[in-house]
Every structure is written in C-alpha cells, then in structure tokens.
Coordinates of C-alpha atoms and ligand atoms in Angstrom, one line a residue:
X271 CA 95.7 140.7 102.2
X272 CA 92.8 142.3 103.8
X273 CA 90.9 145.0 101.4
X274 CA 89.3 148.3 102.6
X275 CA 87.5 150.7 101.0
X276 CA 87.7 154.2 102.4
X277 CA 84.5 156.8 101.0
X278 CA 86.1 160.2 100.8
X279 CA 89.7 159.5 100.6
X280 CA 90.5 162.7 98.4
X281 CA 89.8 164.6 101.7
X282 CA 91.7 165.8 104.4
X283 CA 91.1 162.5 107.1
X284 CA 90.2 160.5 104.3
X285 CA 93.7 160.9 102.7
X286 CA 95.7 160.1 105.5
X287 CA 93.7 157.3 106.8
X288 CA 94.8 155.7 103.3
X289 CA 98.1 155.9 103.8
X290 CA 97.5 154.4 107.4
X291 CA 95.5 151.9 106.3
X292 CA 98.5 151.5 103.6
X293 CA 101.3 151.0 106.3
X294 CA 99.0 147.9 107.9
X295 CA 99.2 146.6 104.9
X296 CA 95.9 146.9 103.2
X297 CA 94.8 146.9 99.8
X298 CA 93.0 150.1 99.4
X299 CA 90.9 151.5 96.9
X300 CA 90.0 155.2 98.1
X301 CA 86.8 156.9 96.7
X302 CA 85.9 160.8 96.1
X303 CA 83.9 163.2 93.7
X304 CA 87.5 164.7 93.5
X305 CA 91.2 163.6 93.6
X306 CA 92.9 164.8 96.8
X307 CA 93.9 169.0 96.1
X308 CA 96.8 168.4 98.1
X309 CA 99.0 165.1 97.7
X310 CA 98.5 162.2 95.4
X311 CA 96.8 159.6 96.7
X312 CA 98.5 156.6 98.6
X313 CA 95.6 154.2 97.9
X314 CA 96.0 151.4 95.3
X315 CA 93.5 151.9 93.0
X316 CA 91.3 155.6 93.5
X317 CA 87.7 155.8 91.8
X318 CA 86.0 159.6 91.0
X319 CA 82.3 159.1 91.7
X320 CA 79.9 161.1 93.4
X321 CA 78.6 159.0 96.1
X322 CA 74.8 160.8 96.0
X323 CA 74.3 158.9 92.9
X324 CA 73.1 155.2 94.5
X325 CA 74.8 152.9 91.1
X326 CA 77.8 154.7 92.1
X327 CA 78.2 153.5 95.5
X328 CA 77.7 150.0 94.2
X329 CA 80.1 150.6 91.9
X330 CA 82.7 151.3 94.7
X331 CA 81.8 148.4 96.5
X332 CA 82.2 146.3 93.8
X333 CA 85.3 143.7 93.3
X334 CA 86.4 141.4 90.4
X335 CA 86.3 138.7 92.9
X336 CA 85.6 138.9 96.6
X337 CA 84.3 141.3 98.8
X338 CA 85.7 144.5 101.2
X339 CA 87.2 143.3 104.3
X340 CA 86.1 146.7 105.8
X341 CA 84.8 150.0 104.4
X342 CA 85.2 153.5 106.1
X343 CA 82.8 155.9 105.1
X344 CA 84.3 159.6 105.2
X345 CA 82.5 161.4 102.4
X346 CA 80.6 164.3 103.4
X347 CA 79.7 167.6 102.1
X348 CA 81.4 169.1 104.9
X349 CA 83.4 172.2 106.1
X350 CA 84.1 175.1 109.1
X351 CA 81.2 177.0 110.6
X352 CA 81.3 179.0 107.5
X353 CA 80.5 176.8 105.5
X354 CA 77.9 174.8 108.1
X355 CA 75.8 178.1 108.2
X356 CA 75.6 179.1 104.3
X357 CA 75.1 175.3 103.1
X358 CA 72.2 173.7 104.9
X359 CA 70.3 172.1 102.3
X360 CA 73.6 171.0 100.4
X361 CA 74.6 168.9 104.0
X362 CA 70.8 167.7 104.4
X363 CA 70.5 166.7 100.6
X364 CA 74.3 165.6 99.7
X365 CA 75.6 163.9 102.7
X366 CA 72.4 162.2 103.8
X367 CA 71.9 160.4 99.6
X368 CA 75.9 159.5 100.3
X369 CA 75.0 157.9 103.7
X370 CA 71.8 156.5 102.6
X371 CA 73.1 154.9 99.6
X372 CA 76.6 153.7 101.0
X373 CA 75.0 151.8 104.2
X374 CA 72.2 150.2 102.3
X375 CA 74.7 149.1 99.3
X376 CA 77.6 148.0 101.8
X377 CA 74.9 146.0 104.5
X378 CA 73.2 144.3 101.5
X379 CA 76.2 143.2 99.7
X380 CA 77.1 141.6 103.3
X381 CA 80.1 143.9 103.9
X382 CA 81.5 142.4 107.4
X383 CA 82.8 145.9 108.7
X384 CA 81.4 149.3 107.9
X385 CA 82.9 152.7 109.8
X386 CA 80.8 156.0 109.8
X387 CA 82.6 159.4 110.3
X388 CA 79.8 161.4 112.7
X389 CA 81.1 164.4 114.4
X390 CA 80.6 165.9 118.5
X391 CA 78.2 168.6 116.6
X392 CA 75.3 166.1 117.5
X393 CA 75.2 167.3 120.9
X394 CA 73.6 170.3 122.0
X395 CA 75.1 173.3 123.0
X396 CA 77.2 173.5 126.4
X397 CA 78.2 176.4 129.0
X398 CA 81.1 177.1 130.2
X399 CA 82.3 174.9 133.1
X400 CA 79.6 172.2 132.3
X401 CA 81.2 168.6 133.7
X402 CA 81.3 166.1 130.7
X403 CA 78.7 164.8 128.4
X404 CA 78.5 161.2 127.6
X405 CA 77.7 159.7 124.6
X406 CA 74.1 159.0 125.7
X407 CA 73.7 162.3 126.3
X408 CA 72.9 163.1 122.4
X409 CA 69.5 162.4 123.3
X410 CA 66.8 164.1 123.4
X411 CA 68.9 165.9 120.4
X412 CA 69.4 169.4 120.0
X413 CA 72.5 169.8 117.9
X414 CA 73.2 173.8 117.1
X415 CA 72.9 173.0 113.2
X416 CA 71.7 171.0 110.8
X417 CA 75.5 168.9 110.3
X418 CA 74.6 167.7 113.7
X419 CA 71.4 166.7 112.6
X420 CA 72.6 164.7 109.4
X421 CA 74.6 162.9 111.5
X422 CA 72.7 161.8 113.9
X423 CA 70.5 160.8 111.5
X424 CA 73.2 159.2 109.1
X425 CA 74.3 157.3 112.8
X426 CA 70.5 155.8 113.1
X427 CA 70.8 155.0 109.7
X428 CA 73.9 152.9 109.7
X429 CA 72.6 151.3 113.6
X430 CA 69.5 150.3 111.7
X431 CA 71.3 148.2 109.5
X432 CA 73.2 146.6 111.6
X433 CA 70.7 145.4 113.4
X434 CA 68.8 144.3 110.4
X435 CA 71.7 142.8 108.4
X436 CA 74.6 141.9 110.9
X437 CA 77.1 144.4 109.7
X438 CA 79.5 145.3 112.3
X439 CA 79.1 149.2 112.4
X440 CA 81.4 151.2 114.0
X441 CA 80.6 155.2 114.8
X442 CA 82.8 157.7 116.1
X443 CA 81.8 161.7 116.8
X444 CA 85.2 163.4 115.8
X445 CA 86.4 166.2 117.9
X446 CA 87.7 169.1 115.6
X447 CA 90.9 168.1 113.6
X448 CA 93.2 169.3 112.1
X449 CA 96.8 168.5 110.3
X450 CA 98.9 168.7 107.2
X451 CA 96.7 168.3 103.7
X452 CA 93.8 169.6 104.7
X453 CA 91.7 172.2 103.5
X454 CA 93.3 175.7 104.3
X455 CA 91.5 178.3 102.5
X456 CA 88.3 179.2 100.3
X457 CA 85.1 179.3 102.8
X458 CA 85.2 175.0 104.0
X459 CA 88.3 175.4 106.2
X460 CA 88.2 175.0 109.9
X461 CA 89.2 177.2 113.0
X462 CA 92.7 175.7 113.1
X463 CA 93.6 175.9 109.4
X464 CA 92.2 179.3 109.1
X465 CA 94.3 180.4 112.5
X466 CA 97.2 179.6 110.7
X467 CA 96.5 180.8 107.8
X468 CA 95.4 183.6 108.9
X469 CA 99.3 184.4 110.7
X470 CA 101.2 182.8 108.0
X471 CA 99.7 185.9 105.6
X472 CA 99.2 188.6 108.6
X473 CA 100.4 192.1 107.3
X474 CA 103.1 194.4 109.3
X475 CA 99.9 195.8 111.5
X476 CA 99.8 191.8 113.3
X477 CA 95.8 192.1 113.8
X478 CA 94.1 188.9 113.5
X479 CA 90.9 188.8 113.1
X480 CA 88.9 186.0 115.1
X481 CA 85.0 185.5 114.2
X482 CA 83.3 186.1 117.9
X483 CA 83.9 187.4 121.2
X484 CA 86.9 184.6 121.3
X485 CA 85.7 183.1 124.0
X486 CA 83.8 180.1 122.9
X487 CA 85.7 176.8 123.9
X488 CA 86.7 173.5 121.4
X489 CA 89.1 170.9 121.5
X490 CA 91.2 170.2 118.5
X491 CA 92.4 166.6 118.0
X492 CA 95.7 166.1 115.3
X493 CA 94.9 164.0 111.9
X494 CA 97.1 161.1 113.4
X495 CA 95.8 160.8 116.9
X496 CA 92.0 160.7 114.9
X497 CA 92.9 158.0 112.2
X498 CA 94.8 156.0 115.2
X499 CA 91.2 156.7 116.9
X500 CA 89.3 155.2 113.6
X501 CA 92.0 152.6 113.0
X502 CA 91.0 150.8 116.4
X503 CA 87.7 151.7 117.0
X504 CA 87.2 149.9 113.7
X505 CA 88.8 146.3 115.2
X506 CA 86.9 146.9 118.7
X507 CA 84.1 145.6 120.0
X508 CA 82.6 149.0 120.5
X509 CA 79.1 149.5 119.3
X510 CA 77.3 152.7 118.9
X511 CA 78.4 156.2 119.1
X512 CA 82.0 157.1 120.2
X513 CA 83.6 160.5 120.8
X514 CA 87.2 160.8 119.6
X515 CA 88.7 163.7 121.1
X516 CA 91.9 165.4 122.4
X517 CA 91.3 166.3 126.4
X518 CA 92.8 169.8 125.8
X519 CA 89.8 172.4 126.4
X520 CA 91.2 176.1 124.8
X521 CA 88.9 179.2 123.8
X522 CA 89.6 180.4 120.1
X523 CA 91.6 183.5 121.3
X524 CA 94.3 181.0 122.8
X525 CA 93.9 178.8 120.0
X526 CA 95.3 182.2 117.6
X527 CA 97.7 182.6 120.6
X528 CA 99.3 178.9 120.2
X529 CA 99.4 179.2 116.4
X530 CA 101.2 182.9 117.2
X531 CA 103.9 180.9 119.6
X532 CA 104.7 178.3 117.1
X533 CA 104.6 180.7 114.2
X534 CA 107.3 183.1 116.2
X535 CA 104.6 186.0 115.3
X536 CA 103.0 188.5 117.9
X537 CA 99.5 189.5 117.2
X538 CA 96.7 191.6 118.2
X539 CA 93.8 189.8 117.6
X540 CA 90.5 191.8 116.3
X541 CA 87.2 190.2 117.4
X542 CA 85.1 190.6 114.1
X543 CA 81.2 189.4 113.0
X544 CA 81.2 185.7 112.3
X545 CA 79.2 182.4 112.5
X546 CA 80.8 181.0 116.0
X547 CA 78.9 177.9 116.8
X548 CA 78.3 176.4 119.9
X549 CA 79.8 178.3 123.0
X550 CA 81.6 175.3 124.8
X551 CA 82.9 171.8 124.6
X552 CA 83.4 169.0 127.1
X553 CA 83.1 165.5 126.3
X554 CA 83.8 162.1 128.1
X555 CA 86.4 160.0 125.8
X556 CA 86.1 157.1 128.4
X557 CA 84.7 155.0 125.7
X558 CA 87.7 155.1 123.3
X559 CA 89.7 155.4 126.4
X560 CA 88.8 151.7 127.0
X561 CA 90.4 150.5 123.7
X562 CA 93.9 151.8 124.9
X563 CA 93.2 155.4 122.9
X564 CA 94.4 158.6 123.7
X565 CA 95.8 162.1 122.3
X566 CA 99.5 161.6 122.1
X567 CA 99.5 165.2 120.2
X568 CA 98.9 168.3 122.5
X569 CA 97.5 171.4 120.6
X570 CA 100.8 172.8 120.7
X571 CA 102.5 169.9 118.9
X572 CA 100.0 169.7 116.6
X573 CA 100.4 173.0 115.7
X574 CA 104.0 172.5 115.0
X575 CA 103.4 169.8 112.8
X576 CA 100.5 171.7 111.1
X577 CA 101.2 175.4 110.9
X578 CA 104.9 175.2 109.0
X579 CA 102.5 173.0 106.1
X580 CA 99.7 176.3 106.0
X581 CA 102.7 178.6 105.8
X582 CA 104.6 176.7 102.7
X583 CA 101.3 176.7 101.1
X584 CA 100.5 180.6 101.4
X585 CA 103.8 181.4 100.8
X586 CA 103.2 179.4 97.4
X587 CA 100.2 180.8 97.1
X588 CA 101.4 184.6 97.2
X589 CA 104.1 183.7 94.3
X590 CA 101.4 182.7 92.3
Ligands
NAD870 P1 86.9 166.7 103.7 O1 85.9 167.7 103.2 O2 88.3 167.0 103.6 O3 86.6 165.3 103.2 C1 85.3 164.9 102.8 C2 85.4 164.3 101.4 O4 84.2 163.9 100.9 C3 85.9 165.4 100.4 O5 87.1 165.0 99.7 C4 84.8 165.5 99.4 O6 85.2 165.7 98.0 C5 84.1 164.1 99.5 N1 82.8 164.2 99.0 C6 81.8 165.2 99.2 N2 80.8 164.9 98.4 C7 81.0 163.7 97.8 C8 80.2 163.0 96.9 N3 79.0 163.3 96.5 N4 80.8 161.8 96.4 C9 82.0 161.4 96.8 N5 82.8 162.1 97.7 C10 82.3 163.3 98.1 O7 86.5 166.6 105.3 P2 87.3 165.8 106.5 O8 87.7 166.9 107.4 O9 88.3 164.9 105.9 O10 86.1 165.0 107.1 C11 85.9 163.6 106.9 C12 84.7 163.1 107.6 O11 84.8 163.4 109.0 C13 83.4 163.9 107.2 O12 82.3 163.0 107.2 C14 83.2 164.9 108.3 O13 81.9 165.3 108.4 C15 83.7 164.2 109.5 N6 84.2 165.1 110.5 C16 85.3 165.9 110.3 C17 85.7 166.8 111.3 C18 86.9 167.7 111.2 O14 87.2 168.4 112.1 N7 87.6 167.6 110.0 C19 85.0 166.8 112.6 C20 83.9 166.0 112.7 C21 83.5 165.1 111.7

C-alpha cells in the first residue's frame, strides 16, 4: 500500500485531495495547524502541527518503519484578495518557514515524490484580450502581490532540491477554486465562496455588492477537476511549473450572475471599494493538457455543486 503524506489537509483542497488519495487506495496521514472546520477528516491517521516550526515537519515525515511514497505539500497561510492585501508579512514569514522546512526535511530524508501547491498569482498582471501566457512567461517576475512572490520563491525552492537531491518535484500554479468544504466566510474566503455567500444571505432589496468596477476577468476551476489535476501531475513526467486551470474566462459581475441563475435569485449588483487584484486572466493549460487533463466542470456546474453547500451553511449559520 503506497503511503502519502498530504501538508495542509484540514484545508479546503487539502481535504478533498485525502479522500482522493483515499479512494486510490492510499494510506494517508493528513497534516494541519488545525482539524478541517468543515468535515472530519478522511485521512488515516491526522497530525496537528504547525509546519513553520522545522522539528515539526520532520515529525510529519516520520514513519515507524519505512518512508512516504509521496508527499503533497498544501499548507499555506493563504486566503481571497482580502486577506492577500492585509497579511503580507504573515504569507512572507509563515508560508515561506512551512516551504523551507518541508522541502529541505522531505529531499533529505530521500522522499521519492514531493508535490508543491503554487498558484497562477506568480504571473504579472494581464489586459484584457491578451492571447495566453505560458508557463515560461513567469519570468522576469512581476506577480501583483507578495502570494505570488512566495510562491515563486517556494517553486525555486523545491526545483533547487531536486536538482541537488533527486527528488521528483512536481509544481502546479492553481487557477482559482472553488467547491463544497471550503472556506465561506470570515475575511480568507475567495470570490466564488463569497458570491455565494453573499446571495444565499441577500436581504428583500437583492443588491449585491461586488469589490470593483466588476469587470476584472478570472477563471474558476472546481475542487475535483483541481485534485484530478494534482492526482496526475503527481505520476507524470512533468517537471517544473504547471498551470491547472478551467478554460472558462468570466468577469466577476457574471461570476455573481451565474451564482444568481443557480441560486433562482435576481440581483442588482452594487460595485463597492475593495482590493480586486489583477485585471485579467489567460493562461495556456497545454502542459497539463498533455497528461490527458481537462475541466470536466463548467463554472455553471460547479456552481451547482458548490452554491446549495454555502447556502445550507448560512442558513445554519442564521439559526445560530
Ligand atoms: P486552505 O487555507 O483551505 O488550506 C491551507 C491549509 O494550510 C489550512 O488548513 C491551514 O490551516 C494550513 N496551514 C496554514 N498554516 C499552517 C502551519 N503553520 N502549519 C500547518 N498547516 C498550516 O487553502 P486551499 O484553498 O486549500 O489552498 C491549498 C493550497 O493551494 C495553498 O498552498 C494555496 O496557496 C494553494 N492555492 C489555492 C488556490 C485556491 O483558489 N484555493 C489558488 C492557488 C493556489
């Protein structure tokens, strides 16, 4: 029985990459500062450590007998633009020791496999209409906050040790995602959580309120379609950087409008002050493409599967 380790797994991708990784029949121990908020966890044996401390992540990594098959390396201190623009020196200093620690333990204990969760925010900015960017194309960096900039660096990190110790790394830059369990409310949540949030609780007036003019563009990949995207990037050949994404392009006004359809609401949406990001999105998945990848969930289907799970939880919420 192969054995994986999965960094992070009382978060939202984290999570559900355990009960994946539990349903190819893995032993799995899963590994957070926290338990999962939202589900118990499906892994076989979960630890509670905080990953900045360095004896901790060898403490993870460590086995009776034997060694990790493979280890996927999720943690982050991580959330929406929200929470990117009020906590820079918490991603610089938290996710970086995580990342610094976890490759260095995992390449010099002579882990065979080791997976590192980067994100498309390593790229710079994009306009409107711009054709797509490779993965190349991260450099000369100028990602639009300092996220970006921990990942890229947390990327060089884990490429540095592979090339020093052997270790078959594997990096993906995750489109936005979103699904069931994840993080809904309180500051970290993303643009599609917070959509449907946002409708599940709207009052009798039906004004949204989107951050922005509503016109900046992203593509939002569903939690399945992104741990299917980890699952085989992970048993590929692929090295270096590779963007995971959904091909569906949509501005932030049509992603409240989608959420609106599949929620049976109408709304009026408010454009209001708030951190937006970059402007626009277009990436190449050609790369993941080539490992027999792709979306299977359109933003509308994701939705469906996602908004009905936000609801439940702000109805039980309100009750509260
Ligand atoms: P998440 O916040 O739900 O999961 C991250 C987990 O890391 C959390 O459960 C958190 O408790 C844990 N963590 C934070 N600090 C820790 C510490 N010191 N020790 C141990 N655990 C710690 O986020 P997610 O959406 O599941 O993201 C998973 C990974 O994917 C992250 O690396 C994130 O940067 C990356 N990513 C996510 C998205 C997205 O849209 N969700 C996009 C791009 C990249």
């Amino acid at each position: 029985m192969k054995k994986a380790l999965v960094c992070g797994a009382g978060g939202f991708i984290g999570g559900h990459l355990v009960k994946r990784l539990k349903k190819e029949g893995y032993w799995v121990r899963g590994v957070d500062i926290k338990a999962h908020e939202f589900c118990p966890s499906a892994a076989d044996e979960f630890l509670v450590l905080d990953l900045r401390q360095e004896a901790n992540c060898w403490r993870a990594l460590s086995l009776p007998s034997g060694k990790f098959d493979e280890v996927y390396q999720l943690a982050a201190d991580m959330g929406g633009m929200g929470f990117i623009h009020s906590a820079e020196t918490e991603i610089m200093h938290n996710s970086v020791l995580i990342n610094v620690y976890m490759t260095h333990a995992a390449a010099t204990l002579g882990i065979k496999r080791y997976f590192f969760s980067s994100s498309v925010c390593v790229y710079r900015d994009m306009k409107h209409g711009e054709p797509e960017m490779h993965e190349s194309e991260a450099i000369p960096a100028n990602p639009d906050n300092e996220y970006g900039w921990e990942k890229l660096y947390s990327e060089r990190v884990a490429m540095a040790y592979e090339r020093r110790y052997g270790m078959a790394v594997r990096i993906a830059r995750f489109q936005n995602c979103y699904g069931p369990y994840g993080t809904w409310r309180g500051g970290r949540e993303k643009a599609p959580a917070a959509m449907c949030r946002k409708i599940a609780a709207m009052k009798k007036d039906n004004i949204v309120e989107v951050w922005g003019d509503g016109s900046a563009v992203r593509s939002y990949t569903y939690v399945d379609d992104m741990v299917d995207g980890i699952y085989r990037l992970m048993h590929s050949s692929l090295k270096g950087a590779v963007n995971i994404g959904c091909p569906e392009y949509v501005t932030v006004d049509e992603l409240a409008q989608t959420v609106a359809d599949i929620a049976g609401k109408r709304i009026r949406i408010k454009h209001v002050k708030g951190p937006v990001g970059v402007q626009s999105r277009n990436f190449s998945n050609e790369r993941i493409y080539s490992i027999g990848w792709k979306a299977r969930f359109s933003l509308k289907d994701g939705v469906a599967q996602t908004y009905p799970w936000i609801a439940e939880q702000v109805k039980l919420n309100q009750k509260r």
